[in-house]
């Protein structure tokens, strides 16, 4: 079974409801293509982000909304990832060129899709195999 990882980067104070709607819409858009095979849907296994975002209310709320754990990564782990969508603005503000995509890659996932709003970036990745594998 495929497990999805939802990578999240937000501005401080991002509205929790807006983040949940952004993630729900992206997961819905990925729909049938998210599973590892016909009739085998993927499931969200965790929300992943930077350690510095571990207490951000919108991100904590999102993990609760999805009913999954929040996994965090240190800046050196995130900075080591070869991201496709590096941001100079994010690098200036938080010290790494990506949070959401880098968190998905650090989780051992292939990127499936991404969405952004004025306060958040969300990247969904897929990890094949048993839950917790990889």
PDB file of C-alpha atoms in Angstrom:
ATOM      1  CA  UNK A   1       0.000   0.000   0.000  1.00  0.00           C
ATOM      2  CA  UNK A   2       1.180   3.516  -0.729  1.00  0.00           C
ATOM      3  CA  UNK A   3       1.492   5.969   2.132  1.00  0.00           C
ATOM      4  CA  UNK A   4       1.251   9.692   1.543  1.00  0.00           C
ATOM      5  CA  UNK A   5       3.313  12.293   3.349  1.00  0.00           C
ATOM      6  CA  UNK A   6       1.965  15.840   3.487  1.00  0.00           C
ATOM      7  CA  UNK A   7       4.858  18.304   3.625  1.00  0.00           C
ATOM      8  CA  UNK A   8       3.925  21.739   4.930  1.00  0.00           C
ATOM      9  CA  UNK A   9       5.571  25.129   5.172  1.00  0.00           C
ATOM     10  CA  UNK A  10       3.619  28.103   6.524  1.00  0.00           C
ATOM     11  CA  UNK A  11       4.028  31.703   7.495  1.00  0.00           C
ATOM     12  CA  UNK A  12       3.728  32.279  11.227  1.00  0.00           C
ATOM     13  CA  UNK A  13       0.089  32.613  12.203  1.00  0.00           C
ATOM     14  CA  UNK A  14      -1.311  30.992   9.059  1.00  0.00           C
ATOM     15  CA  UNK A  15      -5.043  30.263   9.501  1.00  0.00           C
ATOM     16  CA  UNK A  16      -5.617  26.598  10.379  1.00  0.00           C
ATOM     17  CA  UNK A  17      -8.836  26.355   8.371  1.00  0.00           C
ATOM     18  CA  UNK A  18      -7.171  27.724   5.249  1.00  0.00           C
ATOM     19  CA  UNK A  19      -4.329  25.204   5.534  1.00  0.00           C
ATOM     20  CA  UNK A  20      -6.743  22.297   6.027  1.00  0.00           C
ATOM     21  CA  UNK A  21      -8.779  23.363   2.975  1.00  0.00           C
ATOM     22  CA  UNK A  22      -5.618  23.680   0.857  1.00  0.00           C
ATOM     23  CA  UNK A  23      -4.483  20.177   1.842  1.00  0.00           C
ATOM     24  CA  UNK A  24      -7.941  18.644   1.426  1.00  0.00           C
ATOM     25  CA  UNK A  25      -8.231  20.149  -2.075  1.00  0.00           C
ATOM     26  CA  UNK A  26      -4.789  18.886  -3.109  1.00  0.00           C
ATOM     27  CA  UNK A  27      -5.491  15.385  -1.798  1.00  0.00           C
ATOM     28  CA  UNK A  28      -8.842  15.408  -3.626  1.00  0.00           C
ATOM     29  CA  UNK A  29      -7.159  16.608  -6.847  1.00  0.00           C
ATOM     30  CA  UNK A  30      -4.582  13.806  -6.619  1.00  0.00           C
ATOM     31  CA  UNK A  31      -7.461  11.367  -6.085  1.00  0.00           C
ATOM     32  CA  UNK A  32      -7.164   8.117  -8.017  1.00  0.00           C
ATOM     33  CA  UNK A  33      -3.558   8.734  -9.007  1.00  0.00           C
ATOM     34  CA  UNK A  34      -2.388   8.656  -5.403  1.00  0.00           C
ATOM     35  CA  UNK A  35      -2.686   4.897  -4.833  1.00  0.00           C
ATOM     36  CA  UNK A  36      -0.094   2.306  -5.712  1.00  0.00           C
ATOM     37  CA  UNK A  37      -2.425   0.353  -7.958  1.00  0.00           C
ATOM     38  CA  UNK A  38      -6.020   0.041  -9.161  1.00  0.00           C
ATOM     39  CA  UNK A  39      -8.395  -0.299  -6.241  1.00  0.00           C
ATOM     40  CA  UNK A  40      -5.595   0.309  -3.742  1.00  0.00           C
ATOM     41  CA  UNK A  41      -5.958   3.827  -2.373  1.00  0.00           C
ATOM     42  CA  UNK A  42      -3.126   5.595  -0.650  1.00  0.00           C
ATOM     43  CA  UNK A  43      -3.512   6.861   2.884  1.00  0.00           C
ATOM     44  CA  UNK A  44      -1.922   9.819   4.619  1.00  0.00           C
ATOM     45  CA  UNK A  45       0.705   8.575   7.048  1.00  0.00           C
ATOM     46  CA  UNK A  46       2.001  11.849   8.494  1.00  0.00           C
ATOM     47  CA  UNK A  47       2.397  15.584   8.176  1.00  0.00           C
ATOM     48  CA  UNK A  48       6.055  16.606   7.809  1.00  0.00           C
ATOM     49  CA  UNK A  49       7.699  19.985   8.358  1.00  0.00           C
ATOM     50  CA  UNK A  50      10.713  21.763   9.837  1.00  0.00           C
ATOM     51  CA  UNK A  51      11.492  21.400  13.556  1.00  0.00           C
ATOM     52  CA  UNK A  52      11.019  25.150  13.968  1.00  0.00           C
ATOM     53  CA  UNK A  53       7.373  24.716  12.849  1.00  0.00           C
ATOM     54  CA  UNK A  54       6.535  21.938  15.348  1.00  0.00           C
ATOM     55  CA  UNK A  55       4.360  24.208  17.488  1.00  0.00           C
ATOM     56  CA  UNK A  56       2.792  26.251  14.666  1.00  0.00           C
ATOM     57  CA  UNK A  57      -0.957  26.041  15.447  1.00  0.00           C
ATOM     58  CA  UNK A  58      -2.102  25.560  11.838  1.00  0.00           C
ATOM     59  CA  UNK A  59       0.316  22.658  11.306  1.00  0.00           C
ATOM     60  CA  UNK A  60      -0.537  20.997  14.621  1.00  0.00           C
ATOM     61  CA  UNK A  61      -4.227  21.411  13.765  1.00  0.00           C
ATOM     62  CA  UNK A  62      -3.688  19.905  10.303  1.00  0.00           C
ATOM     63  CA  UNK A  63      -2.108  16.754  11.744  1.00  0.00           C
ATOM     64  CA  UNK A  64      -5.062  16.425  14.132  1.00  0.00           C
ATOM     65  CA  UNK A  65      -7.525  17.061  11.268  1.00  0.00           C
ATOM     66  CA  UNK A  66      -5.921  14.257   9.247  1.00  0.00           C
ATOM     67  CA  UNK A  67      -5.550  12.006  12.310  1.00  0.00           C
ATOM     68  CA  UNK A  68      -1.833  11.447  11.734  1.00  0.00           C
ATOM     69  CA  UNK A  69       1.411  12.235  13.560  1.00  0.00           C
ATOM     70  CA  UNK A  70       3.453  15.362  12.956  1.00  0.00           C
ATOM     71  CA  UNK A  71       7.032  14.524  11.938  1.00  0.00           C
ATOM     72  CA  UNK A  72       9.708  17.212  11.997  1.00  0.00           C
ATOM     73  CA  UNK A  73      13.159  17.480  10.470  1.00  0.00           C
ATOM     74  CA  UNK A  74      16.193  19.574  11.390  1.00  0.00           C
ATOM     75  CA  UNK A  75      17.380  22.294   9.025  1.00  0.00           C
ATOM     76  CA  UNK A  76      20.495  20.346   7.890  1.00  0.00           C
ATOM     77  CA  UNK A  77      18.277  17.424   6.838  1.00  0.00           C
ATOM     78  CA  UNK A  78      16.008  19.729   4.843  1.00  0.00           C
ATOM     79  CA  UNK A  79      18.891  21.690   3.318  1.00  0.00           C
ATOM     80  CA  UNK A  80      20.493  18.466   2.049  1.00  0.00           C
ATOM     81  CA  UNK A  81      17.549  17.676  -0.245  1.00  0.00           C
ATOM     82  CA  UNK A  82      17.756  18.432  -3.991  1.00  0.00           C
ATOM     83  CA  UNK A  83      14.451  20.293  -4.287  1.00  0.00           C
ATOM     84  CA  UNK A  84      12.882  21.295  -7.590  1.00  0.00           C
ATOM     85  CA  UNK A  85      11.193  24.384  -6.164  1.00  0.00           C
ATOM     86  CA  UNK A  86      13.845  26.178  -4.102  1.00  0.00           C
ATOM     87  CA  UNK A  87      12.828  29.604  -2.834  1.00  0.00           C
ATOM     88  CA  UNK A  88      15.254  32.435  -2.161  1.00  0.00           C
ATOM     89  CA  UNK A  89      12.596  34.057   0.028  1.00  0.00           C
ATOM     90  CA  UNK A  90      12.215  30.934   2.172  1.00  0.00           C
ATOM     91  CA  UNK A  91      16.002  30.598   2.366  1.00  0.00           C
ATOM     92  CA  UNK A  92      16.288  34.200   3.623  1.00  0.00           C
ATOM     93  CA  UNK A  93      13.484  33.796   6.162  1.00  0.00           C
ATOM     94  CA  UNK A  94      14.161  30.325   7.568  1.00  0.00           C
ATOM     95  CA  UNK A  95      17.641  29.379   6.401  1.00  0.00           C
ATOM     96  CA  UNK A  96      16.713  26.528   4.059  1.00  0.00           C
ATOM     97  CA  UNK A  97      15.517  26.828   0.442  1.00  0.00           C
ATOM     98  CA  UNK A  98      12.472  24.604   0.995  1.00  0.00           C
ATOM     99  CA  UNK A  99      10.408  23.303   3.880  1.00  0.00           C
ATOM    100  CA  UNK A 100       7.410  21.453   2.402  1.00  0.00           C
ATOM    101  CA  UNK A 101       9.126  19.744  -0.540  1.00  0.00           C
ATOM    102  CA  UNK A 102      12.306  19.056   1.424  1.00  0.00           C
ATOM    103  CA  UNK A 103      10.270  17.461   4.239  1.00  0.00           C
ATOM    104  CA  UNK A 104       8.574  15.139   1.740  1.00  0.00           C
ATOM    105  CA  UNK A 105      11.916  14.170   0.190  1.00  0.00           C
ATOM    106  CA  UNK A 106      13.505  13.663   3.616  1.00  0.00           C
ATOM    107  CA  UNK A 107      10.617  11.289   4.380  1.00  0.00           C
ATOM    108  CA  UNK A 108      11.725   9.124   1.452  1.00  0.00           C
ATOM    109  CA  UNK A 109       8.868  10.020  -0.853  1.00  0.00           C
ATOM    110  CA  UNK A 110       8.436  10.843  -4.511  1.00  0.00           C
ATOM    111  CA  UNK A 111       6.630  14.163  -5.023  1.00  0.00           C
ATOM    112  CA  UNK A 112       3.094  13.796  -6.404  1.00  0.00           C
ATOM    113  CA  UNK A 113       1.784  17.332  -6.310  1.00  0.00           C
ATOM    114  CA  UNK A 114       1.952  20.734  -4.693  1.00  0.00           C
ATOM    115  CA  UNK A 115      -0.307  23.651  -3.869  1.00  0.00           C
ATOM    116  CA  UNK A 116       0.240  27.088  -2.415  1.00  0.00           C
ATOM    117  CA  UNK A 117      -1.746  29.887  -0.882  1.00  0.00           C
ATOM    118  CA  UNK A 118      -0.699  33.309   0.359  1.00  0.00           C
ATOM    119  CA  UNK A 119       0.326  31.767   3.716  1.00  0.00           C
ATOM    120  CA  UNK A 120       1.320  28.156   3.002  1.00  0.00           C
ATOM    121  CA  UNK A 121       2.959  25.691   0.656  1.00  0.00           C
ATOM    122  CA  UNK A 122       1.868  22.052   0.662  1.00  0.00           C
ATOM    123  CA  UNK A 123       3.604  19.181  -1.114  1.00  0.00           C
ATOM    124  CA  UNK A 124       2.250  15.630  -1.149  1.00  0.00           C
ATOM    125  CA  UNK A 125       4.575  12.709  -1.680  1.00  0.00           C
ATOM    126  CA  UNK A 126       4.099   8.962  -1.957  1.00  0.00           C
ATOM    127  CA  UNK A 127       6.103   6.251  -0.281  1.00  0.00           C
ATOM    128  CA  UNK A 128       5.538   2.694  -1.498  1.00  0.00           C
ATOM    129  CA  UNK A 129       5.434  -0.282   0.833  1.00  0.00           C
ATOM    130  CA  UNK A 130       4.265  -0.893   4.357  1.00  0.00           C
ATOM    131  CA  UNK A 131       3.281   2.038   6.547  1.00  0.00           C
ATOM    132  CA  UNK A 132       6.361   3.415   8.229  1.00  0.00           C
ATOM    133  CA  UNK A 133       8.693   1.925   5.602  1.00  0.00           C
ATOM    134  CA  UNK A 134      11.475   4.018   4.140  1.00  0.00           C
TER     135      UNK A 134
END
